[in-house]
Each structure stands twice: as structure tokens, then as C-alpha cells.
Coordinates of C-alpha atoms in Angstrom, one line a residue:
P1 CA 34.0 90.6 114.3
V2 CA 34.6 86.9 115.0
R3 CA 32.9 86.0 111.8
Q4 CA 35.0 88.5 109.8
H5 CA 38.2 87.1 111.4
H6 CA 37.1 83.6 110.4
L7 CA 36.5 84.7 106.9
R8 CA 39.8 86.4 106.7
L9 CA 41.7 83.2 107.8
T10 CA 39.7 81.2 105.3
S11 CA 40.5 83.6 102.5
T12 CA 44.2 83.9 103.2
S13 CA 45.5 80.6 104.5
L14 CA 43.0 77.7 103.9
Y15 CA 42.3 78.0 100.2
P16 CA 43.9 75.2 98.1
H17 CA 45.9 77.6 95.8
N18 CA 47.7 79.0 98.8
I19 CA 48.8 75.5 99.8
F20 CA 50.0 74.8 96.3
F21 CA 51.9 78.1 96.4
A22 CA 53.6 77.1 99.7
L23 CA 54.5 73.7 98.3
N24 CA 55.9 75.2 95.1
H25 CA 58.0 77.6 97.1
C26 CA 59.4 74.7 99.1
F27 CA 60.2 72.7 96.0
T28 CA 61.9 75.8 94.5
A29 CA 64.0 76.2 97.6
M30 CA 65.0 72.5 97.4
G31 CA 65.9 72.9 93.7
L32 CA 68.0 75.9 94.5
L33 CA 69.8 73.9 97.2
D34 CA 70.5 71.1 94.7
K35 CA 71.9 73.6 92.2
M36 CA 74.2 75.0 94.9
Q37 CA 75.4 71.5 95.8
N38 CA 76.0 70.7 92.1
A39 CA 77.9 73.9 91.7
G40 CA 80.1 73.2 94.6
Q41 CA 80.7 69.6 93.4
K42 CA 81.6 71.0 89.9
V43 CA 84.1 73.5 91.3
K44 CA 85.7 70.7 93.4
L45 CA 86.0 68.4 90.4
Q46 CA 87.4 71.2 88.2
G47 CA 90.0 71.9 90.8
E48 CA 91.0 68.2 90.9
I49 CA 91.3 68.2 87.1
V50 CA 93.6 71.2 87.3
L51 CA 95.8 69.3 89.8
L52 CA 95.8 66.2 87.6
N53 CA 97.0 68.3 84.7
R54 CA 99.8 69.6 86.8
E55 CA 100.7 66.0 87.8
I56 CA 100.7 64.9 84.2
E57 CA 103.0 67.7 83.2
A58 CA 105.3 67.0 86.2
R59 CA 105.5 63.3 85.3
K60 CA 106.5 64.1 81.7
K61 CA 109.2 66.4 83.1
T62 CA 110.5 63.7 85.4
F63 CA 110.5 61.3 82.5
G64 CA 112.7 63.8 80.6
V65 CA 115.3 63.9 83.4
E66 CA 115.3 60.0 83.7
L67 CA 115.5 59.4 79.9
W68 CA 118.2 62.0 79.3
D69 CA 120.4 60.6 82.1
L70 CA 120.1 57.1 80.6
L71 CA 120.9 58.4 77.1
A72 CA 123.9 60.4 78.4
E73 CA 125.2 57.4 80.3
A74 CA 124.9 55.1 77.3
E75 CA 126.7 57.7 75.2
R76 CA 129.5 58.0 77.7
K77 CA 129.8 54.2 77.8
E78 CA 130.1 54.0 74.1
M79 CA 132.7 56.8 74.0
R80 CA 134.8 55.1 76.6
S81 CA 134.7 51.8 74.7
G82 CA 135.5 53.6 71.4
A83 CA 132.3 52.5 69.8
I84 CA 130.4 54.6 67.3
L85 CA 127.5 56.5 68.8
K86 CA 124.2 55.1 67.7
T87 CA 120.5 55.5 68.4
P88 CA 119.1 52.9 70.8
A89 CA 117.3 50.1 69.0
M90 CA 114.0 50.9 70.6
F91 CA 114.1 54.4 69.0
K92 CA 115.2 53.3 65.5
H93 CA 111.7 53.7 64.1
I94 CA 111.5 57.4 65.2
E95 CA 115.2 58.2 64.9
N96 CA 114.7 61.0 62.4
K97 CA 112.0 62.6 64.6
L98 CA 114.1 62.3 67.8
K99 CA 117.2 63.7 66.2
E100 CA 116.3 67.4 66.4
P101 CA 115.2 67.5 70.1
I102 CA 118.2 65.2 71.1
E103 CA 120.7 67.4 69.3
A104 CA 119.2 70.6 70.7
C105 CA 119.3 69.3 74.2
R106 CA 122.8 67.9 73.8
K107 CA 124.0 71.3 72.6
D108 CA 122.4 73.1 75.6
M109 CA 123.6 70.6 78.1
A110 CA 127.2 70.8 76.8
L111 CA 127.2 74.5 77.5
I112 CA 125.7 74.1 80.9
D113 CA 127.9 71.2 81.9
G114 CA 131.0 73.1 80.7
E115 CA 130.2 76.2 82.7
L116 CA 129.3 74.0 85.7
A117 CA 132.5 72.1 85.5
Q118 CA 134.4 75.4 85.3
H119 CA 132.7 76.8 88.5
I120 CA 133.2 73.5 90.4
D121 CA 136.9 73.6 89.5
Q122 CA 137.2 77.2 90.6
L123 CA 135.5 76.4 93.9
A124 CA 137.8 73.4 94.5
R125 CA 140.9 75.6 93.9
L126 CA 139.5 78.3 96.1
E127 CA 139.0 75.9 99.0
A128 CA 142.4 74.4 98.5
R129 CA 144.0 77.9 98.6
R130 CA 142.1 78.8 101.7
E131 CA 143.4 75.7 103.5
R132 CA 147.0 76.7 102.6
E133 CA 146.5 80.3 103.8
T134 CA 146.0 79.6 107.5
D135 CA 147.5 82.9 108.5
A136 CA 145.5 85.0 106.0
S137 CA 144.2 88.4 107.1
I138 CA 140.6 89.1 107.9
S139 CA 140.1 91.0 104.6
T140 CA 141.4 88.1 102.6
F141 CA 139.2 85.7 104.5
V142 CA 136.1 87.8 103.9
K143 CA 137.0 88.1 100.2
N144 CA 137.5 84.3 99.8
T145 CA 134.2 83.7 101.7
S146 CA 132.4 86.0 99.4
S147 CA 133.9 84.4 96.3
D148 CA 133.0 81.0 97.8
A149 CA 129.3 81.9 98.3
N150 CA 129.1 83.5 94.8
L151 CA 130.4 80.4 93.2
K152 CA 128.1 78.1 95.1
L153 CA 125.1 80.3 94.0
R154 CA 126.2 80.0 90.4
I155 CA 126.6 76.3 90.7
A156 CA 123.2 75.9 92.2
K157 CA 121.7 78.0 89.4
L158 CA 123.4 75.9 86.7
E159 CA 122.3 72.7 88.3
R160 CA 118.7 74.0 88.3
D161 CA 119.1 75.1 84.6
C162 CA 120.4 71.6 83.9
K163 CA 117.3 70.0 85.5
L164 CA 114.9 72.4 83.7
R165 CA 116.5 71.6 80.3
K166 CA 116.1 67.9 80.9
E167 CA 112.5 68.5 81.8
K168 CA 111.9 70.4 78.6
F169 CA 113.5 67.6 76.7
G170 CA 110.9 65.2 78.2
C171 CA 108.0 67.4 77.1
D172 CA 109.5 67.8 73.7
V173 CA 109.9 64.1 73.0
W174 CA 106.8 62.8 74.9
S175 CA 104.4 63.0 71.9
L176 CA 106.9 60.9 70.0
V177 CA 107.8 58.1 72.4
S178 CA 104.3 57.9 74.1
T179 CA 102.5 57.0 70.9
E180 CA 105.0 54.3 69.9
P181 CA 105.0 50.7 71.2
T182 CA 107.7 50.0 73.8
E183 CA 107.9 46.3 73.1
P184 CA 111.4 44.9 72.3
T185 CA 112.2 45.9 68.8
T186 CA 114.0 42.6 68.3
S187 CA 110.8 40.7 68.4
T188 CA 110.1 41.9 64.9
D189 CA 113.5 40.7 63.7
T190 CA 112.8 37.3 65.2
S191 CA 109.5 37.1 63.3
K192 CA 111.2 38.1 60.1
N193 CA 113.7 35.3 60.5
K194 CA 111.0 32.7 61.3
G195 CA 110.6 31.8 57.7
G196 CA 114.3 31.1 57.0
L197 CA 114.9 29.4 60.2
G198 CA 111.7 27.3 59.8
V199 CA 112.9 26.1 56.4
V200 CA 116.2 25.0 57.9
T201 CA 114.4 23.3 60.8
G202 CA 112.1 21.5 58.4
A203 CA 115.0 20.3 56.3
I204 CA 116.9 19.0 59.3
G205 CA 113.7 17.4 60.7
G206 CA 113.6 15.1 57.7
L207 CA 116.9 13.5 58.8
G208 CA 115.6 12.3 62.1
K209 CA 114.3 13.3 65.5
G210 CA 117.8 13.7 67.0
V211 CA 118.8 16.1 64.4
V212 CA 115.5 17.9 64.8
G213 CA 116.5 18.5 68.4
V214 CA 119.8 20.0 67.3
G215 CA 118.0 22.1 64.8
K216 CA 115.7 23.4 67.5
G217 CA 118.6 24.2 69.7
V218 CA 120.2 26.3 66.9
V219 CA 116.9 28.1 66.2
G220 CA 116.5 28.8 70.0
G221 CA 120.1 30.1 70.2
V222 CA 119.7 32.4 67.2
T223 CA 116.3 33.6 68.5
S224 CA 117.7 34.3 71.9
T225 CA 120.5 36.3 70.4
L226 CA 118.1 38.3 68.3
G227 CA 115.9 39.0 71.3
K228 CA 118.6 40.2 73.6
L229 CA 118.7 43.9 74.6
S230 CA 121.6 45.7 76.1
K231 CA 121.4 46.8 79.8
E232 CA 121.0 50.5 78.8
E233 CA 118.3 49.7 76.2
T234 CA 116.4 47.6 78.8
A235 CA 116.6 50.5 81.3
M236 CA 115.3 53.0 78.7
Q237 CA 112.5 50.7 77.7
E238 CA 111.4 50.3 81.3
C239 CA 111.7 54.1 81.8
V240 CA 109.4 54.8 78.9
Q241 CA 106.9 52.1 79.8
K242 CA 106.7 53.2 83.4
A243 CA 106.1 56.9 82.4
K244 CA 103.4 55.8 79.9
D245 CA 101.6 53.8 82.5
D246 CA 101.7 56.6 85.0
V247 CA 100.5 59.2 82.6
A248 CA 97.8 56.9 81.3
Y249 CA 96.5 56.3 84.9
L250 CA 96.4 60.1 85.5
E251 CA 94.6 60.6 82.1
R252 CA 92.0 58.1 83.0
S253 CA 91.4 59.8 86.4
K254 CA 91.1 63.1 84.6
E255 CA 88.6 61.7 82.1
R256 CA 86.4 60.2 84.8
K257 CA 86.3 63.5 86.7
Q258 CA 85.6 65.4 83.4
S259 CA 82.7 63.0 82.7
L260 CA 81.2 63.9 86.1
V261 CA 81.5 67.6 85.4
D262 CA 79.8 67.1 82.0
A263 CA 77.0 65.1 83.7
I264 CA 76.5 68.0 86.2
R265 CA 76.3 70.5 83.4
G266 CA 73.8 68.4 81.5
G267 CA 71.6 68.1 84.6
K268 CA 71.0 71.8 84.9

């Protein structure tokens, strides 16, 4: 019996192929663990990509609110001064493409703003009447309070609609403004005038160094005038550039995470 037991142990546990089987089983378990870790990492990265997509969309919407407020303020300023409404210089090269989304948003905003102003005026008149009616009955007080709450709800809804419409405007024009350079448009005008101004400078330079200095001063003054942007246009340019930088940063982060996801998929 002892010899048989010894042979049984030898035949079941000490043969080399059984050792290799155990090692293979161990390596298989380790590979399964690595796959589970990779799967968890991939799910985590995909979730982060989804969040980045939401941040990109939110940044474009915020850009729409900021840009529309700047455009509206510039328009109001020109209307107060009696000037003719014109497209900002930085958008001249895409004026025809921007015309449709700007006009559509202007029409929608006019309707919302008109209704909002009407409700605000009604609320102000209701509050003024309530202050005068100090000896009003309880039923009148309840009625006025109900009307007050109803108007405030409508105003809040219209303000939200206003914000949503501006955000839609940002998404509508993003593909147009984000692919265009936001450098000052007047720099091109300055380069176009270099030839003519250079000829004048050269002609004046032949008369003497002193006159050359005067010529340079004239050229510098004209160039400075050409390169000058209005306050509103500068603010719009900064708004566009800031939004482009923010979205580009988010897009780079998204691309890095997507490359990691692709590497995990390729390592299967």
C-alpha cells in the first residue's frame, strides 16, 4: 500500500506536464487579471472623454452668450450715435456666412426681449399699485400676490429662453469663427499699404536724414491709425481667441485620452 500511494503521488503531482499545466493556469489567471484592469481603465477613459465632450459643448454655448452680448452692445452703441450698423472688421471675411445665424438670432431675441420687457413693466405696475392699496382686502391681496408670482415665473422662463437662444447662436457660428484667424484684420491693410508708403519714404529719404525722420513719423502715424481697433472689436477678438484656446485645450485632452483607449484596444 505504501508503494502504491507513492506511485499515485508520482503519477498525479510530480510529472513535469502537471507542473507546466499549473504554471499555464497561473499565467492564464494573470492575463485575465490584466484584461480586467485594462477594461476598467478603458471604461474610465471613455467616461472622461464623455465629460470632455460636454465641457467642449458647454464652452461653445458660453462663447455664444459672451459674443452675442458684445454684438448687441456694439449695435446699441451705433444706434445711439446714429451710425450705420455694420459688421465688425474682424468678421468681414465671413460676413456673408454669419449673416444668416445673426439675423435669425436677432429676430428671436427681439421677440423674447419684447415679451420680457412687457412682463417686467406689468410687474412694476403691479408692485406700484400694491403699495398704493394699503387698505386692500385679503382677496385683493391674494389675487395680486398670485399675479406677482405668475409674472415672475414668466420672466424667469423668458430669461432662460434668452440664454438658451444665445447658446444656440454660439454653436451655430462656432464652425465659422473657430476656423478663421483672429489676428487684427487691419494688419493686412497695413501690409497692403507698405508698397505705397515705402515709395514715399524712399523719395523723402533722398532729400536728407532729417526729412527721412519726418517721413518715418508719417508712415508710423498712418500705420498706427490703420492698426487701431475699436474697443468693441478688441473685446470681440479677445472673446473669440479665449474660446478657441479653451476648446483647443479640451480637444487636446480628449485626443490624448482617446489615444490611450486605442492603445488598450490594440493590446488585446
